[in-house]
Coordinates of C-alpha atoms and ligand atoms in Angstrom, one line a residue:
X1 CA 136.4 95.7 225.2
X2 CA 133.3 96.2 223.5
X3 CA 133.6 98.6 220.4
X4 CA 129.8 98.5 219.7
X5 CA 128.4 101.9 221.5
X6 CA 129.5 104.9 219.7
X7 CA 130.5 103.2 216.3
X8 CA 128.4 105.4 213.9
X9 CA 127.5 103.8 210.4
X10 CA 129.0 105.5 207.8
X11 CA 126.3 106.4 206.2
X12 CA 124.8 109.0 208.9
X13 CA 128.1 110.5 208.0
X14 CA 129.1 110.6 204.2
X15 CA 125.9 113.0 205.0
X16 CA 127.3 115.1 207.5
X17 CA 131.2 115.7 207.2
X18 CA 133.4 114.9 204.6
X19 CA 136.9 115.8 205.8
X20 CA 136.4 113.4 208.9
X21 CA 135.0 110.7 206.9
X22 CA 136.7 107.1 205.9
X23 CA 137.7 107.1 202.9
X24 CA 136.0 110.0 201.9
X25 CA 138.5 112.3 200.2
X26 CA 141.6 109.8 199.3
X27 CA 143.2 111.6 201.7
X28 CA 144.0 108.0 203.4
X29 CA 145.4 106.2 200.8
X30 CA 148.9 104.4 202.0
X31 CA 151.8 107.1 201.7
X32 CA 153.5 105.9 198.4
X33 CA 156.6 107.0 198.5
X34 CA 157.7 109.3 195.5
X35 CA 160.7 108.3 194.6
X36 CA 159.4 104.7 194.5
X37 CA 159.0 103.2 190.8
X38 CA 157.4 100.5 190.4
X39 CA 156.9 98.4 187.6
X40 CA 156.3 94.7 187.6
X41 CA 153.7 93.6 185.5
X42 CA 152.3 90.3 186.4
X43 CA 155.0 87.5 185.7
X44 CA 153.0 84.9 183.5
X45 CA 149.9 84.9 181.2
X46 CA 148.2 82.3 183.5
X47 CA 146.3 81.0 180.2
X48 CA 149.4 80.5 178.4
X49 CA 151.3 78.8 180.7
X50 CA 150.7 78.1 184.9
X51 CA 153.5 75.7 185.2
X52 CA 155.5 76.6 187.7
X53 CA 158.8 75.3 189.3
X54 CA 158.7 74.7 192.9
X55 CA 161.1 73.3 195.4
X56 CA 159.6 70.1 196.6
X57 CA 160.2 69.8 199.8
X58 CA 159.0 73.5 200.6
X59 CA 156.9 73.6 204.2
X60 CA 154.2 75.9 204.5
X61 CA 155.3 78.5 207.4
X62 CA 153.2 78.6 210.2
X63 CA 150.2 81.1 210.4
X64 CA 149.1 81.3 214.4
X65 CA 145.8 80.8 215.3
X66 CA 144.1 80.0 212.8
X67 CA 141.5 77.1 211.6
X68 CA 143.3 75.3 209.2
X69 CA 141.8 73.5 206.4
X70 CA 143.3 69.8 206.5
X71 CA 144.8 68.6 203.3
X72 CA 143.2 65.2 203.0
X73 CA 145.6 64.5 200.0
X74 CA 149.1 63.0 200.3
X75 CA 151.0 64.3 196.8
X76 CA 152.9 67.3 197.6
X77 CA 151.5 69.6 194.6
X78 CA 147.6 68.9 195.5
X79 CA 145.7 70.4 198.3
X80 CA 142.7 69.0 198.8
X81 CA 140.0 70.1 201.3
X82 CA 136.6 70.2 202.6
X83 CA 134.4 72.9 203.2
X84 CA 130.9 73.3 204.2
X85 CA 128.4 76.4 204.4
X86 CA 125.8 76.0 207.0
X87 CA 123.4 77.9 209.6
X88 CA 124.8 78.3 213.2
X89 CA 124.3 80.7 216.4
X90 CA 128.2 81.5 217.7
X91 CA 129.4 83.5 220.2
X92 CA 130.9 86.5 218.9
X93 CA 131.5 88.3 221.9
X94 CA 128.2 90.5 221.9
X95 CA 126.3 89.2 225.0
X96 CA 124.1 86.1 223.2
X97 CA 124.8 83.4 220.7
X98 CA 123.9 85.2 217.0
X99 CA 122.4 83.3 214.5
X100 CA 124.8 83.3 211.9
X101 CA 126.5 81.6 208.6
X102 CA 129.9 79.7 208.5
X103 CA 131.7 77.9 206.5
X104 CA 133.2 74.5 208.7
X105 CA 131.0 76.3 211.7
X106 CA 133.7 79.1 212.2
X107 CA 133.9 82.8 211.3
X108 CA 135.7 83.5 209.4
X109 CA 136.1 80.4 207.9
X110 CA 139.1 78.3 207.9
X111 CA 142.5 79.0 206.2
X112 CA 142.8 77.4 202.9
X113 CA 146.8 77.2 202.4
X114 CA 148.7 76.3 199.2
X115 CA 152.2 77.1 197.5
X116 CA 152.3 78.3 194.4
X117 CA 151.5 76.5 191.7
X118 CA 149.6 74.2 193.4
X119 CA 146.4 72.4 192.5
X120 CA 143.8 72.7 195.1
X121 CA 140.5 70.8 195.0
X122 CA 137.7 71.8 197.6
X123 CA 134.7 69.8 197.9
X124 CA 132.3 71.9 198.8
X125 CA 128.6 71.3 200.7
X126 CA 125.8 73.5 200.6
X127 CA 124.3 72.9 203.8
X128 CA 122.4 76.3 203.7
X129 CA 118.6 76.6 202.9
X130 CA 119.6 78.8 200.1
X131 CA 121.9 78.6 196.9
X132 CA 125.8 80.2 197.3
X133 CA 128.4 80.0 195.4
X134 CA 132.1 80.6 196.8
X135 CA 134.4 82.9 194.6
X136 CA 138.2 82.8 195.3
X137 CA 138.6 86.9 195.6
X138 CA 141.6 87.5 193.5
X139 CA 142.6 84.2 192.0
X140 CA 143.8 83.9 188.6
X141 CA 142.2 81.0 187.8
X142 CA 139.7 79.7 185.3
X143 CA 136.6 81.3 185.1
X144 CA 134.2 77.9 185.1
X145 CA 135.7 77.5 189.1
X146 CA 135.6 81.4 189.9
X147 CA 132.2 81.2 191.6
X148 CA 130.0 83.6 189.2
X149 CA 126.9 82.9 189.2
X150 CA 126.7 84.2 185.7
X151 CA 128.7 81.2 184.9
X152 CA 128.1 78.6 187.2
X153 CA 124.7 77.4 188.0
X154 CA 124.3 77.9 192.0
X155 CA 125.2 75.1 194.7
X156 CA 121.8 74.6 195.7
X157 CA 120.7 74.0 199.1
X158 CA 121.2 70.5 200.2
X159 CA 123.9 70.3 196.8
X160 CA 127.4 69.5 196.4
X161 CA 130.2 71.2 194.0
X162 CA 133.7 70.6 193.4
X163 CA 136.1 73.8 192.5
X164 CA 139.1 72.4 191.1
X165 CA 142.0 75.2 190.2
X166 CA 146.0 75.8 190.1
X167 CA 146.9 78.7 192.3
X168 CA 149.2 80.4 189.6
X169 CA 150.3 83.9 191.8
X170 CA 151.7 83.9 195.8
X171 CA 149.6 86.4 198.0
X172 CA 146.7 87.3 200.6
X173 CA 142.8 86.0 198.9
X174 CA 139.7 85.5 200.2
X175 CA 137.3 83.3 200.0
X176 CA 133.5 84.1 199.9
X177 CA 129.7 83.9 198.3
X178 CA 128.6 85.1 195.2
X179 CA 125.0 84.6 195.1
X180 CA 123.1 87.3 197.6
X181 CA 126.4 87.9 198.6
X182 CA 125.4 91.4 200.8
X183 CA 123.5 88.8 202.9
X184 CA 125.9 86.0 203.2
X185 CA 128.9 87.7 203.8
X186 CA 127.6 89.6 206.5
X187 CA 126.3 86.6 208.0
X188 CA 130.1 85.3 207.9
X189 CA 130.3 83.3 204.7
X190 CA 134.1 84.7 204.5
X191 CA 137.5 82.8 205.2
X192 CA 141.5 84.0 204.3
X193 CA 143.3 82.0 201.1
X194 CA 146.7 82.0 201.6
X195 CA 149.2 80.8 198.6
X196 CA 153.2 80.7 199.9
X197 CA 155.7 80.9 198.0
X198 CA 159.5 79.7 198.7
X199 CA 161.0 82.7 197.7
X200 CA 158.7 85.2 200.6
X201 CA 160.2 87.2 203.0
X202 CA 161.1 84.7 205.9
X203 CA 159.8 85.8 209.1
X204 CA 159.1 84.5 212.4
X205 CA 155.0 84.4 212.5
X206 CA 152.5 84.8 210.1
X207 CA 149.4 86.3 211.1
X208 CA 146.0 86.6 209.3
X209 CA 143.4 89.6 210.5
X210 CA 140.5 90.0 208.8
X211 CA 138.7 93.2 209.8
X212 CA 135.2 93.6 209.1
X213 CA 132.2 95.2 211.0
X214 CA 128.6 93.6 211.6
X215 CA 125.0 95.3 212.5
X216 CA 123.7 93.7 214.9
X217 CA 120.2 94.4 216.7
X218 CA 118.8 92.6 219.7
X219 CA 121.2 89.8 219.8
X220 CA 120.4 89.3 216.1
X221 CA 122.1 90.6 212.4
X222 CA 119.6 93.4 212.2
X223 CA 117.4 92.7 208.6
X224 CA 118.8 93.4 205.3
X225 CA 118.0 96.3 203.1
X226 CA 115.7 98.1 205.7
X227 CA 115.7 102.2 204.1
X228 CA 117.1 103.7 202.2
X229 CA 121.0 104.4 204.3
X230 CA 121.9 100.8 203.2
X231 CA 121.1 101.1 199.9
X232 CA 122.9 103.9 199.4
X233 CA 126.0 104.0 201.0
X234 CA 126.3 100.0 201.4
X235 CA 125.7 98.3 205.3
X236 CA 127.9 99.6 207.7
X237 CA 127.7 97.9 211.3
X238 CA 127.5 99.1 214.2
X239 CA 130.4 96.6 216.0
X240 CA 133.5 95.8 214.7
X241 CA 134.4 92.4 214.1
X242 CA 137.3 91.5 214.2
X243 CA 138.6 87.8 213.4
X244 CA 135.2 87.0 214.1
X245 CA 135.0 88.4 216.9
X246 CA 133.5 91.4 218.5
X247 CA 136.3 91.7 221.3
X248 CA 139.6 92.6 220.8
X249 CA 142.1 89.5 220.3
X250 CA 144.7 89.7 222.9
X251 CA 147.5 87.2 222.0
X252 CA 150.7 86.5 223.6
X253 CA 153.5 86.7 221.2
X254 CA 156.0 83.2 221.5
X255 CA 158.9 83.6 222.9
X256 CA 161.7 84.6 220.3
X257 CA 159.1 86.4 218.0
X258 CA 160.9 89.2 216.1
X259 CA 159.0 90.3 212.9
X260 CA 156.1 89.4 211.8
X261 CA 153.8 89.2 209.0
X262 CA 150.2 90.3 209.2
X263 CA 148.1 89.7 206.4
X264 CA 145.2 92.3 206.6
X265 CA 142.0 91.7 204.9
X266 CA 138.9 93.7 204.5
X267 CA 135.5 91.6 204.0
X268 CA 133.6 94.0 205.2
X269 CA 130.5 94.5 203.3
X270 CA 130.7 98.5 202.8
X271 CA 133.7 99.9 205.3
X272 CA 136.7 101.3 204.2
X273 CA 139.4 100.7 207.3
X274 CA 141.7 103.1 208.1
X275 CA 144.7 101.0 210.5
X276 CA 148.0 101.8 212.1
X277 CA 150.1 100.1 214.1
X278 CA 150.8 101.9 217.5
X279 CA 151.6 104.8 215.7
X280 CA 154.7 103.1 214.6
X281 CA 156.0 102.8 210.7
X282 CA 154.7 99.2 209.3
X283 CA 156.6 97.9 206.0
X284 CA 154.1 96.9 203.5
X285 CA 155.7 94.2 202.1
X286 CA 152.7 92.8 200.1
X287 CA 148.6 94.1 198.8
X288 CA 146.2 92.3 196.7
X289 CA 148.6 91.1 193.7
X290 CA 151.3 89.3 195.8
X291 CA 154.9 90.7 196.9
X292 CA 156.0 94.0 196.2
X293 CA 159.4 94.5 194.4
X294 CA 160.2 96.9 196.7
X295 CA 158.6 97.0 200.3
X296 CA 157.9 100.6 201.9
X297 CA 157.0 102.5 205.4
X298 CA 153.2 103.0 206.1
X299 CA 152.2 104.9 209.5
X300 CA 148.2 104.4 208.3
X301 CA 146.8 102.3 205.8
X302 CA 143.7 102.3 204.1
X303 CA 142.1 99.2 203.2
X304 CA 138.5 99.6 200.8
X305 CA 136.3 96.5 200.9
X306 CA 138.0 93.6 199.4
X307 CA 141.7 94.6 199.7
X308 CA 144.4 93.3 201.7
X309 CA 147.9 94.6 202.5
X310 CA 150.4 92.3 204.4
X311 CA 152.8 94.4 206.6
X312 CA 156.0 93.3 208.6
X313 CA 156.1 94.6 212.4
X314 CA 158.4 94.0 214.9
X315 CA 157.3 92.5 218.0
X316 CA 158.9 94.8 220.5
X317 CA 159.9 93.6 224.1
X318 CA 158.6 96.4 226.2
X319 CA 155.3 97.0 226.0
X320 CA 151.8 95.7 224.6
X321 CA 151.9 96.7 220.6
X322 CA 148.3 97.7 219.2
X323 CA 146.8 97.7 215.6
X324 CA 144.4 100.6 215.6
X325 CA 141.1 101.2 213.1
X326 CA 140.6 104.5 213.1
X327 CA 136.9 105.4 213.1
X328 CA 134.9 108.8 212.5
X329 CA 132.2 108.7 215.5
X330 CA 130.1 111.4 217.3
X331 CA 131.5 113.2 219.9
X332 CA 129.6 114.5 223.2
X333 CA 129.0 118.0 220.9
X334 CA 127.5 115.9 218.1
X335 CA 130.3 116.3 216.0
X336 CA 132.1 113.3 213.6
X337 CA 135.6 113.3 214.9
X338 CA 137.5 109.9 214.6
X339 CA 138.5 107.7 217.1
X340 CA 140.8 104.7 217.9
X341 CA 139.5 101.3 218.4
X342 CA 141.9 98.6 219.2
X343 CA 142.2 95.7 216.9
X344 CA 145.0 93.6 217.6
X345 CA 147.3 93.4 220.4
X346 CA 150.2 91.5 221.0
X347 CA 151.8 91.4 223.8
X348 CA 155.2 89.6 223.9
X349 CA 155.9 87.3 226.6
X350 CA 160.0 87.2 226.5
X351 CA 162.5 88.8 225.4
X352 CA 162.4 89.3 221.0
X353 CA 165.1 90.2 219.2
X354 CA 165.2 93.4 217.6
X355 CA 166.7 92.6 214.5
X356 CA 164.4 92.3 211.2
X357 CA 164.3 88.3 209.8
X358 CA 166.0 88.6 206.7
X359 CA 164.3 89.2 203.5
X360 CA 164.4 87.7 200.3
X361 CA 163.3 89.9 198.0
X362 CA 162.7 88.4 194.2
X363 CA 162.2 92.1 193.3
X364 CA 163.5 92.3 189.7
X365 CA 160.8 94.3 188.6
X366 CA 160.0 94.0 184.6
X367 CA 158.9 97.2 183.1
X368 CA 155.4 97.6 182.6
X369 CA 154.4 97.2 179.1
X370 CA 152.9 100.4 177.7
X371 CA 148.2 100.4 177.1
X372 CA 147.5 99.1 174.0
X373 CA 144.0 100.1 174.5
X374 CA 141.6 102.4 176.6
X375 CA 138.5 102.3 178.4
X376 CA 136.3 104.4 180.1
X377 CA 133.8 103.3 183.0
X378 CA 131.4 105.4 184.7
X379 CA 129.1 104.2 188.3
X380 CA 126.4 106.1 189.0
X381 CA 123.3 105.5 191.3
X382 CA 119.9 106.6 189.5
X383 CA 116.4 106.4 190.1
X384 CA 114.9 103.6 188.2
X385 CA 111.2 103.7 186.7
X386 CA 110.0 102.1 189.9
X387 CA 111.5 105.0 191.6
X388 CA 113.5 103.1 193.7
X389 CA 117.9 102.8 193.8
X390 CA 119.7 101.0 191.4
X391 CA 123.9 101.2 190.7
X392 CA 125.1 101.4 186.9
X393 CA 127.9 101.3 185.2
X394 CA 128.3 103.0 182.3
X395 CA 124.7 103.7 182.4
X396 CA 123.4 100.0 183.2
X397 CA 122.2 97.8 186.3
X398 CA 122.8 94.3 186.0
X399 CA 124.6 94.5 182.8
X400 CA 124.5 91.5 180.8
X401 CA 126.5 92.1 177.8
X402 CA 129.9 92.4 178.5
X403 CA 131.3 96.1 179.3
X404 CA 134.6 95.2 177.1
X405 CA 135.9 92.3 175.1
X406 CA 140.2 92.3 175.4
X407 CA 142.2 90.2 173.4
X408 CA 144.6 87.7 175.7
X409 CA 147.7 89.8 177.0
X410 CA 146.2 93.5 176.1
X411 CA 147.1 96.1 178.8
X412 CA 144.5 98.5 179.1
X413 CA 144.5 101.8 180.6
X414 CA 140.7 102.6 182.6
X415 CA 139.6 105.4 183.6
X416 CA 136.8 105.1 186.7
X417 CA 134.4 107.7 186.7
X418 CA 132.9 108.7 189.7
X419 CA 130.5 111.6 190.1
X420 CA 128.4 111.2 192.4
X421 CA 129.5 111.1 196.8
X422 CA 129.3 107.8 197.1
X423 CA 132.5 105.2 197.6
X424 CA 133.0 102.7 194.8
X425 CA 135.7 99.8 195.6
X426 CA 135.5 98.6 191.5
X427 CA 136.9 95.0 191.9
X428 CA 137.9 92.6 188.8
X429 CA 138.0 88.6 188.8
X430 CA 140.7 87.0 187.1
X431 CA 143.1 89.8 186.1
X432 CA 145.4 92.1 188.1
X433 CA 146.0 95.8 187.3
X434 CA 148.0 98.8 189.0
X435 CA 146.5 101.8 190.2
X436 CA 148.5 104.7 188.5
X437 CA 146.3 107.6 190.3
X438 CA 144.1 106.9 193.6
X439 CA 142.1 109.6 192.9
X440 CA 144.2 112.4 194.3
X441 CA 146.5 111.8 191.8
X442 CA 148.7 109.3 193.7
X443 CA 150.5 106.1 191.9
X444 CA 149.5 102.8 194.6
X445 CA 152.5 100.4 194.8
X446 CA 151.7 96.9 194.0
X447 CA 149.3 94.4 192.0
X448 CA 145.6 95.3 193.0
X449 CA 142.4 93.5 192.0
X450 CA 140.3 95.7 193.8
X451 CA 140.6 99.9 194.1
X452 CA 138.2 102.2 195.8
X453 CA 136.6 105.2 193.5
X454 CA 136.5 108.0 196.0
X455 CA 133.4 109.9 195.7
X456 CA 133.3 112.4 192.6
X457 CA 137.0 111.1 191.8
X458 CA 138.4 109.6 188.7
X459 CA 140.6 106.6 189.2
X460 CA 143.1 105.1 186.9
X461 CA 144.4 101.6 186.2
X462 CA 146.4 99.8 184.1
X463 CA 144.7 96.4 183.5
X464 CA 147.2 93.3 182.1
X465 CA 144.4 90.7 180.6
X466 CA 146.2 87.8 181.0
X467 CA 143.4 85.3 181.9
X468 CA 141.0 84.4 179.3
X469 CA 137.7 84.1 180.2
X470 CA 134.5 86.0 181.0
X471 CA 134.6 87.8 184.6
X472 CA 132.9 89.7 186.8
X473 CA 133.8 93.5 187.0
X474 CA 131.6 94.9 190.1
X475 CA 131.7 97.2 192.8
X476 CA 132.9 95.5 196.0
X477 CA 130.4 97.4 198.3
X478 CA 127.8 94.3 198.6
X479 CA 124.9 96.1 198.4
X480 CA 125.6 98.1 195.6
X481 CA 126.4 95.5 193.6
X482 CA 123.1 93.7 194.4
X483 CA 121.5 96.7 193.1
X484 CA 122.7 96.5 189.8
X485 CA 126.8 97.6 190.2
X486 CA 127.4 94.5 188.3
X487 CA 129.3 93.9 185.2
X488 CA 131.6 91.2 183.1
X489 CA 134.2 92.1 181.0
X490 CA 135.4 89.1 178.7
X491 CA 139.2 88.2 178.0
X492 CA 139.9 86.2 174.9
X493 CA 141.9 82.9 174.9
X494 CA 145.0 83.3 173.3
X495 CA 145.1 82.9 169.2
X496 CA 147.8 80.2 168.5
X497 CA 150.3 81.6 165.4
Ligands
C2O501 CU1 135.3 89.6 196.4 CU2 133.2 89.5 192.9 O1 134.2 89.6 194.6
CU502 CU1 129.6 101.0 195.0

């Protein structure tokens, strides 16, 4: 099925209608439930200490149909890959071959897999005719292998680099560019990063879906930053894309398949998704920062730019099961209303059991250590003295001096100021933070490293900074970012007593 005909850009409607719009209100934030507490802070101060003990003989479970990047190195604690960024023309279901960038000639990319606590080593090519760099999206690693290009000098074209890092948290990453990264991202520089861990939920299946959306005109990725639309509310396509491609996936579920876990992950460049499965409850079990202490029942999630959620479902005999983005389009009276597109289906092929896998839950949550400190950040799109766009924060584009300097294990409360219409998916490298209200005055179960600013909301976090360094703090939506949404907060290394 081709989605491409009626998908409206979101930008002809931010305009128009806000009630209908994705991710317009916070009206489509996951359904925490209220009596819900949750409270684990992030386990380990990955500066102080990323040892961790692992059973040895752990296998990584099996994610279906997936590229998998081959570990070319034989001791159990090292993954080593290869990985190479170069120009093609795939077939992405839209008619012609699409000129296009890939990372080991797929999009997405291949699935970089690791356990916890293990050191992974990718030995990366630049076979592009431009500089990238590749930032591990949510990684709590060191900030000279995190991909900034405020830090490390670009892999030029033709160049090679070698990211070297210890995975110190389990969860859903990414994987993409950080150097004109509105352009290379929507050309398909963008894989899943995977990091197992013994103690997850056992289930039958893993399944990685990263939904994105692509603007494509005549049989080509229509030009970047053409008017004024894209600069302002960030590129929105006009197909979906889903795993790469612009069909829908049918799969046959194996025989035997009960539950499963889908790992969702938004690399779009400007598109909140809204999905649900078939109408039917999915448990969350996991977003951005790992696990969840205590998994809950979601009937529609919203996923901003950059976030994931991993969600059980159960594989039901009967009939084909659907995962649904739900998408505001024009109707034949020229009004936004929101439709359906299908963007997963799985239809089983025997008999499945009905019963859940069991769970292992390694929920004792820790209470969350009180703010020490408080921070206010304000994005805000102005005219600049050229008269043209540019994004700030807290009154700046392209902020060079750090917004904040924290000292190693401060928790910091943030307020994120938004008062203008426009979306704003604020993500930070290298730390993890909760999102006590969504806007609409909600608390957001989990770990996050990225949360979307509603238009003319205020957000607020709690930020643990437990990884020294100096890191990015931008907002998500590519282009904004490009135009001057772009900051660095620095974390100081621990002081020895
Ligand atoms: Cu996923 Cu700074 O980015
Ligand atoms: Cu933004």
């Amino acid at each position: 099925m081709m989605v491409n005909v009626r998908l409206l850009r979101a930008s002809a409607l931010t305009a128009v209608v806000c009630g209908f719009v994705v991710g317009c209100s916070g009206t489509s934030e996951p359904e925490a439930p209220s009596a819900v507490v949750i409270v684990d802070a992030p386990d380990m101060a990955v500066g102080a200490d990323a040892s961790v003990d692992m059973a040895p003989q752990f296998e990584l479970p099996v994610v279906a149909d997936w590229p998998v990047l081959e570990d070319k190195n034989p001791a159990p604690d090292v993954v080593e890959v290869e990985l190479e960024a170069a120009e093609v023309e795939l077939d992405i279901g839209a008619g012609s071959p699409i000129k296009m960038m890939a990372y080991n000639g797929v999009v997405p990319g291949p699935l970089l897999q690791a356990k916890r606590g293990d050191k992974v080593i990718v030995h990366f090519k630049n076979s592009l005719k431009s500089a990238t760099t590749i930032h591990w999206h949510g990684l709590r690693i060191s900030d000279q292998m995190d991909g900034s290009p405020r830090i490390q000098r670009p892999v030029g074209a033709g160049e090679r680099f070698d990211y070297e890092f210890t995975v110190p948290d389990a969860g859903t990453f990414w994987y993409h560019p950080h150097v004109r990264a509105n352009e290379q991202v929507e050309l398909g520089l963008y894989g899943p990063l995977i990091v197992h861990d013994p103690k997850d939920p056992v289930v039958e299946l893993e399944r990685v879906i990263m939904v994105d959306d692509i603007l494509l005109s005549e049989a080509a990725v229509a030009p970047f930053m053409q008017g004024h639309m894209e600069a302002m509310h960030g590129r929105t396509g006009n197909n979906l894309l889903i795993n790469g491609q612009t069909k829908t996936p049918a799969l046959s579920a194996q025989q035997g398949v009960g539950v499963e876990r889908w790992r969702i992950i938004n690399p779009a460049n400007a598109r909140t998704f809204e999905v649900s499965f078939d109408g039917a409850p999915m448990r969350v079990v996991a977003t951005d920062g790992g696990v969840l202490p205590q998994p809950y029942e979601a009937t529609r999630l919203s996923l901003a730019v950059g976030q994931r959620y991993d969600v059980e479902v159960l594989v039901r005999p009967e009939q084909p099961q659907q995962l649904w983005a739900h998408i505001p389009v024009l109707n034949d009276q020229n009004e936004v209303v929101e439709a359906p597109f299908e963007l997963y289906r799985v239809t089983p092929s025997a008999a499945v059991s009905e019963q859940a896998a069991p769970l292992h839950w390694d929920g004792e949550p820790s209470p969350t250590p009180l703010p020490t400190r408080y921070e206010e950040y304000v994005f805000e799109g102005k005219e600049n003295v050229f008269g043209s766009l540019e994004w700030t924060i807290n009154g700046q584009a392209h902020r060079t001096e750090p917004l904040s300097t924290f000292g190693f294990g401060e928790v910091v409360a943030m307020t994120l100021v938004n008062t203008q219409g426009q979306e704003h998916p604020f993500h930070l490298h290298g730390q993890f933070f909760r999102i006590i209200d969504d806007g609409a005055g909600r608390l957001v179960p989990g770990l996050k490293d990225t949360v979307l600013v509603p238009g003319n909301a205020k957000v607020r976090i709690v930020a643990y900074m437990n990884n020294p360094g100096r890191w990015m703090a931008h907002c998500h939506i590519l282009e904004h970012a490009e135009l001057g949404m772009m900051s660095e907060i620095v974390v100081e290394p621990p002081t020895s007593p």
